[in-house]
């Protein structure tokens, strides 16, 4: 346990980096000026390799994980997020609450779509399952893109349990969001609802599809039969 410091984990990760992969990742995650990942830096490590490190470092103390979460390097933050997810899954009620609180406190570092998508429905969603979910609606009102994506993606936990109400309310709230990454998240969650209950998704679409951004609509109806999908795209439903 003594060796599982943030420095030890950083040194291990940096030994795995690849400059060519780092260059590709910087383009893929839109790190240019004015783009959603502006200024993010990469070591160049594939996600499956990072996931293997979770098993190696799963007993790292939370202070080391939080220190790693503050890193300027994307892969180090991703490892920290995945470690928090693993610790949350294995923790008792007190540990889960502590990890949830740490996640919210440091969510400014959960600042790209892969970081959000690999954690929000596995920490935020389950932690709010039995209580007040007002936090989701507060996050959905945030000026921060990643707060809004956390709110939408957290509902994936409920959708998986065939509970759609919060996802549908947040989808309506975020329908007119200006950010493409929110359009994709909303459309994705609507599609997941439709995978389980197409009628529930279509009731939402009947009210909203004419005003939905095109990307959001395309994501939402991706699995529909072609004639039905085309009718939504043509506005003839």
Tab-separated table of C-alpha atoms in Angstrom:
chain	number	residue	atom	x	y	z
A	1	UNK	CA	0.000	0.000	0.000
A	2	UNK	CA	2.852	2.395	0.824
A	3	UNK	CA	4.016	2.449	-2.783
A	4	UNK	CA	0.597	3.281	-4.220
A	5	UNK	CA	1.196	7.008	-4.242
A	6	UNK	CA	0.125	9.385	-6.981
A	7	UNK	CA	3.772	9.683	-8.031
A	8	UNK	CA	4.147	5.923	-8.345
A	9	UNK	CA	1.008	5.686	-10.470
A	10	UNK	CA	2.090	8.641	-12.620
A	11	UNK	CA	5.520	7.102	-13.203
A	12	UNK	CA	3.933	3.803	-14.210
A	13	UNK	CA	1.521	5.480	-16.628
A	14	UNK	CA	4.176	7.666	-18.185
A	15	UNK	CA	6.277	4.591	-18.896
A	16	UNK	CA	3.381	3.318	-21.024
A	17	UNK	CA	2.939	6.450	-23.124
A	18	UNK	CA	3.346	6.660	-26.879
A	19	UNK	CA	3.882	9.979	-28.649
A	20	UNK	CA	2.030	8.959	-31.826
A	21	UNK	CA	-1.032	7.844	-29.841
A	22	UNK	CA	-0.858	11.060	-27.810
A	23	UNK	CA	-0.916	13.146	-30.996
A	24	UNK	CA	-3.911	11.228	-32.335
A	25	UNK	CA	-5.756	11.533	-28.991
A	26	UNK	CA	-5.194	15.280	-28.902
A	27	UNK	CA	-6.960	15.571	-32.263
A	28	UNK	CA	-9.689	13.077	-31.397
A	29	UNK	CA	-10.590	14.832	-28.142
A	30	UNK	CA	-10.683	18.279	-29.767
A	31	UNK	CA	-7.928	20.041	-27.820
A	32	UNK	CA	-7.507	22.978	-30.197
A	33	UNK	CA	-8.269	26.566	-29.299
A	34	UNK	CA	-12.000	27.069	-28.775
A	35	UNK	CA	-12.733	23.324	-28.893
A	36	UNK	CA	-14.336	21.436	-26.010
A	37	UNK	CA	-11.046	19.830	-24.897
A	38	UNK	CA	-8.919	22.935	-25.327
A	39	UNK	CA	-5.545	22.583	-23.629
A	40	UNK	CA	-5.916	18.942	-22.561
A	41	UNK	CA	-2.679	16.953	-22.701
A	42	UNK	CA	-2.144	13.276	-23.448
A	43	UNK	CA	0.434	10.645	-22.629
A	44	UNK	CA	-0.709	8.346	-25.413
A	45	UNK	CA	-2.156	5.288	-23.674
A	46	UNK	CA	-5.045	3.219	-25.011
A	47	UNK	CA	-8.088	2.823	-22.777
A	48	UNK	CA	-7.776	-0.979	-22.377
A	49	UNK	CA	-4.247	-0.470	-21.046
A	50	UNK	CA	-5.496	2.116	-18.549
A	51	UNK	CA	-8.266	-0.234	-17.434
A	52	UNK	CA	-5.654	-2.890	-16.671
A	53	UNK	CA	-4.013	-0.442	-14.273
A	54	UNK	CA	-7.242	-0.252	-12.255
A	55	UNK	CA	-6.701	-3.837	-11.143
A	56	UNK	CA	-3.102	-3.057	-10.217
A	57	UNK	CA	-3.854	0.155	-8.307
A	58	UNK	CA	-7.313	-0.573	-6.911
A	59	UNK	CA	-6.029	-0.432	-3.313
A	60	UNK	CA	-4.451	3.000	-3.712
A	61	UNK	CA	-5.619	5.371	-0.950
A	62	UNK	CA	-8.212	7.952	-1.916
A	63	UNK	CA	-5.758	10.800	-1.325
A	64	UNK	CA	-3.525	9.357	-4.051
A	65	UNK	CA	-6.454	8.915	-6.409
A	66	UNK	CA	-7.601	12.499	-5.873
A	67	UNK	CA	-4.058	13.760	-6.465
A	68	UNK	CA	-4.032	11.844	-9.745
A	69	UNK	CA	-7.410	13.327	-10.650
A	70	UNK	CA	-5.837	16.790	-10.500
A	71	UNK	CA	-3.362	15.866	-13.232
A	72	UNK	CA	-2.936	17.901	-16.408
A	73	UNK	CA	-2.750	14.621	-18.341
A	74	UNK	CA	-5.981	13.108	-19.581
A	75	UNK	CA	-5.032	9.469	-19.039
A	76	UNK	CA	-4.079	10.123	-15.428
A	77	UNK	CA	-7.455	11.705	-14.784
A	78	UNK	CA	-9.156	8.785	-16.540
A	79	UNK	CA	-7.335	6.283	-14.338
A	80	UNK	CA	-8.369	8.278	-11.265
A	81	UNK	CA	-12.014	8.300	-12.365
A	82	UNK	CA	-11.957	4.555	-13.052
A	83	UNK	CA	-10.396	3.926	-9.658
A	84	UNK	CA	-13.164	5.952	-7.996
A	85	UNK	CA	-15.756	3.881	-9.865
A	86	UNK	CA	-14.086	0.664	-8.737
A	87	UNK	CA	-13.865	1.840	-5.124
A	88	UNK	CA	-17.487	2.982	-5.200
A	89	UNK	CA	-18.645	-0.377	-6.515
A	90	UNK	CA	-16.782	-2.258	-3.793
A	91	UNK	CA	-17.428	0.176	-0.950
A	92	UNK	CA	-19.877	0.156	1.939
A	93	UNK	CA	-22.424	2.953	2.363
A	94	UNK	CA	-19.970	5.301	4.088
A	95	UNK	CA	-17.307	4.720	1.437
A	96	UNK	CA	-19.807	5.271	-1.359
A	97	UNK	CA	-20.879	8.582	0.177
A	98	UNK	CA	-17.269	9.707	0.534
A	99	UNK	CA	-16.450	8.854	-3.064
A	100	UNK	CA	-19.602	10.557	-4.319
A	101	UNK	CA	-18.675	13.699	-2.376
A	102	UNK	CA	-15.109	13.624	-3.716
A	103	UNK	CA	-16.381	13.155	-7.250
A	104	UNK	CA	-18.642	16.186	-7.010
A	105	UNK	CA	-15.985	18.269	-5.287
A	106	UNK	CA	-13.472	17.523	-8.039
A	107	UNK	CA	-15.806	17.278	-11.014
A	108	UNK	CA	-14.041	20.217	-12.688
A	109	UNK	CA	-11.371	17.617	-13.461
A	110	UNK	CA	-13.992	15.252	-14.953
A	111	UNK	CA	-13.765	17.397	-18.030
A	112	UNK	CA	-14.163	15.354	-21.150
A	113	UNK	CA	-16.891	13.115	-22.466
A	114	UNK	CA	-15.062	9.837	-21.845
A	115	UNK	CA	-14.388	10.781	-18.217
A	116	UNK	CA	-18.053	11.628	-17.699
A	117	UNK	CA	-19.390	8.629	-19.591
A	118	UNK	CA	-17.269	6.139	-17.663
A	119	UNK	CA	-18.348	7.422	-14.258
A	120	UNK	CA	-21.555	9.464	-13.978
A	121	UNK	CA	-23.957	6.514	-14.238
A	122	UNK	CA	-21.764	4.432	-11.932
A	123	UNK	CA	-21.330	6.961	-9.108
A	124	UNK	CA	-23.819	9.834	-9.350
A	125	UNK	CA	-26.781	7.801	-10.614
A	126	UNK	CA	-26.667	5.055	-7.977
A	127	UNK	CA	-25.870	7.435	-5.130
A	128	UNK	CA	-29.029	9.460	-5.824
A	129	UNK	CA	-31.191	6.416	-6.518
A	130	UNK	CA	-32.929	6.216	-3.146
A	131	UNK	CA	-33.079	9.905	-2.320
A	132	UNK	CA	-33.684	13.362	-3.681
A	133	UNK	CA	-32.442	13.752	-7.248
A	134	UNK	CA	-32.643	17.533	-7.345
A	135	UNK	CA	-28.872	17.626	-7.871
A	136	UNK	CA	-29.355	16.273	-11.384
A	137	UNK	CA	-31.557	19.222	-12.276
A	138	UNK	CA	-29.122	21.668	-10.692
A	139	UNK	CA	-26.281	20.214	-12.735
A	140	UNK	CA	-28.456	20.411	-15.846
A	141	UNK	CA	-28.805	24.166	-15.233
A	142	UNK	CA	-25.043	24.653	-14.953
A	143	UNK	CA	-23.114	26.802	-17.390
A	144	UNK	CA	-20.501	24.059	-17.455
A	145	UNK	CA	-20.833	21.597	-20.336
A	146	UNK	CA	-19.526	18.679	-18.290
A	147	UNK	CA	-21.927	19.295	-15.402
A	148	UNK	CA	-24.806	19.066	-17.854
A	149	UNK	CA	-23.436	15.898	-19.407
A	150	UNK	CA	-22.952	14.363	-15.933
A	151	UNK	CA	-26.619	15.065	-15.205
A	152	UNK	CA	-27.825	13.389	-18.392
A	153	UNK	CA	-25.441	10.448	-18.257
A	154	UNK	CA	-26.216	9.736	-14.589
A	155	UNK	CA	-29.718	8.736	-15.676
A	156	UNK	CA	-28.299	5.767	-17.579
A	157	UNK	CA	-28.283	3.972	-14.220
A	158	UNK	CA	-32.058	4.437	-13.914
A	159	UNK	CA	-32.701	3.604	-17.560
A	160	UNK	CA	-30.932	0.286	-17.071
A	161	UNK	CA	-33.452	-0.407	-14.325
A	162	UNK	CA	-36.371	0.523	-16.617
A	163	UNK	CA	-36.949	3.810	-14.827
A	164	UNK	CA	-37.230	6.582	-17.407
A	165	UNK	CA	-38.848	9.586	-15.717
A	166	UNK	CA	-35.714	11.553	-14.805
A	167	UNK	CA	-34.040	10.849	-18.131
A	168	UNK	CA	-37.086	12.114	-20.012
A	169	UNK	CA	-37.414	15.232	-17.869
A	170	UNK	CA	-33.745	16.067	-18.304
A	171	UNK	CA	-33.953	15.348	-22.033
A	172	UNK	CA	-36.736	17.924	-22.296
A	173	UNK	CA	-34.760	20.406	-20.201
A	174	UNK	CA	-31.641	19.964	-22.334
A	175	UNK	CA	-33.395	19.739	-25.695
A	176	UNK	CA	-32.382	23.246	-26.706
A	177	UNK	CA	-28.822	23.084	-25.362
A	178	UNK	CA	-26.279	24.699	-27.686
A	179	UNK	CA	-23.584	22.038	-27.273
A	180	UNK	CA	-23.307	19.110	-29.665
A	181	UNK	CA	-21.963	16.877	-26.874
A	182	UNK	CA	-25.207	17.415	-24.979
A	183	UNK	CA	-27.227	16.672	-28.109
A	184	UNK	CA	-25.376	13.359	-28.394
A	185	UNK	CA	-25.836	12.474	-24.716
A	186	UNK	CA	-29.560	13.225	-24.786
A	187	UNK	CA	-30.068	11.320	-28.039
A	188	UNK	CA	-28.101	8.382	-26.693
A	189	UNK	CA	-30.176	8.158	-23.509
A	190	UNK	CA	-33.401	8.424	-25.521
A	191	UNK	CA	-32.167	5.576	-27.711
A	192	UNK	CA	-31.435	3.507	-24.593
A	193	UNK	CA	-34.998	4.124	-23.421
A	194	UNK	CA	-36.280	3.075	-26.826
A	195	UNK	CA	-34.228	-0.105	-26.705
A	196	UNK	CA	-36.265	-1.062	-23.648
A	197	UNK	CA	-39.597	0.616	-24.391
A	198	UNK	CA	-39.937	2.156	-27.844
A	199	UNK	CA	-43.428	3.441	-27.059
A	200	UNK	CA	-42.064	5.476	-24.130
A	201	UNK	CA	-39.409	7.009	-26.366
A	202	UNK	CA	-41.907	7.770	-29.118
A	203	UNK	CA	-44.271	9.529	-26.722
A	204	UNK	CA	-41.385	11.891	-25.960
A	205	UNK	CA	-40.475	12.256	-29.624
A	206	UNK	CA	-44.037	13.103	-30.620
A	207	UNK	CA	-43.841	16.161	-28.374
A	208	UNK	CA	-40.276	17.224	-29.131
A	209	UNK	CA	-38.819	15.807	-32.316
A	210	UNK	CA	-39.611	18.762	-34.579
A	211	UNK	CA	-37.551	21.045	-32.317
A	212	UNK	CA	-34.767	18.639	-31.464
A	213	UNK	CA	-31.302	19.339	-32.910
A	214	UNK	CA	-30.609	17.031	-35.826
A	215	UNK	CA	-27.773	15.199	-34.079
A	216	UNK	CA	-29.945	14.532	-31.021
A	217	UNK	CA	-32.753	13.187	-33.192
A	218	UNK	CA	-30.425	10.999	-35.255
A	219	UNK	CA	-28.949	9.439	-32.126
A	220	UNK	CA	-32.413	8.892	-30.648
A	221	UNK	CA	-33.858	7.071	-33.662
A	222	UNK	CA	-30.747	5.230	-34.805
A	223	UNK	CA	-32.217	1.785	-34.055
A	224	UNK	CA	-35.685	2.465	-35.491
A	225	UNK	CA	-36.879	0.618	-38.602
A	226	UNK	CA	-35.755	2.545	-41.671
A	227	UNK	CA	-39.224	3.743	-42.703
A	228	UNK	CA	-39.973	5.030	-39.211
A	229	UNK	CA	-36.553	6.648	-38.914
A	230	UNK	CA	-36.976	8.386	-42.257
A	231	UNK	CA	-40.414	9.687	-41.269
A	232	UNK	CA	-38.930	11.387	-38.199
A	233	UNK	CA	-36.095	12.880	-40.230
A	234	UNK	CA	-38.535	14.129	-42.857
A	235	UNK	CA	-40.934	15.496	-40.249
A	236	UNK	CA	-43.857	13.384	-41.434
A	237	UNK	CA	-44.631	11.375	-38.287
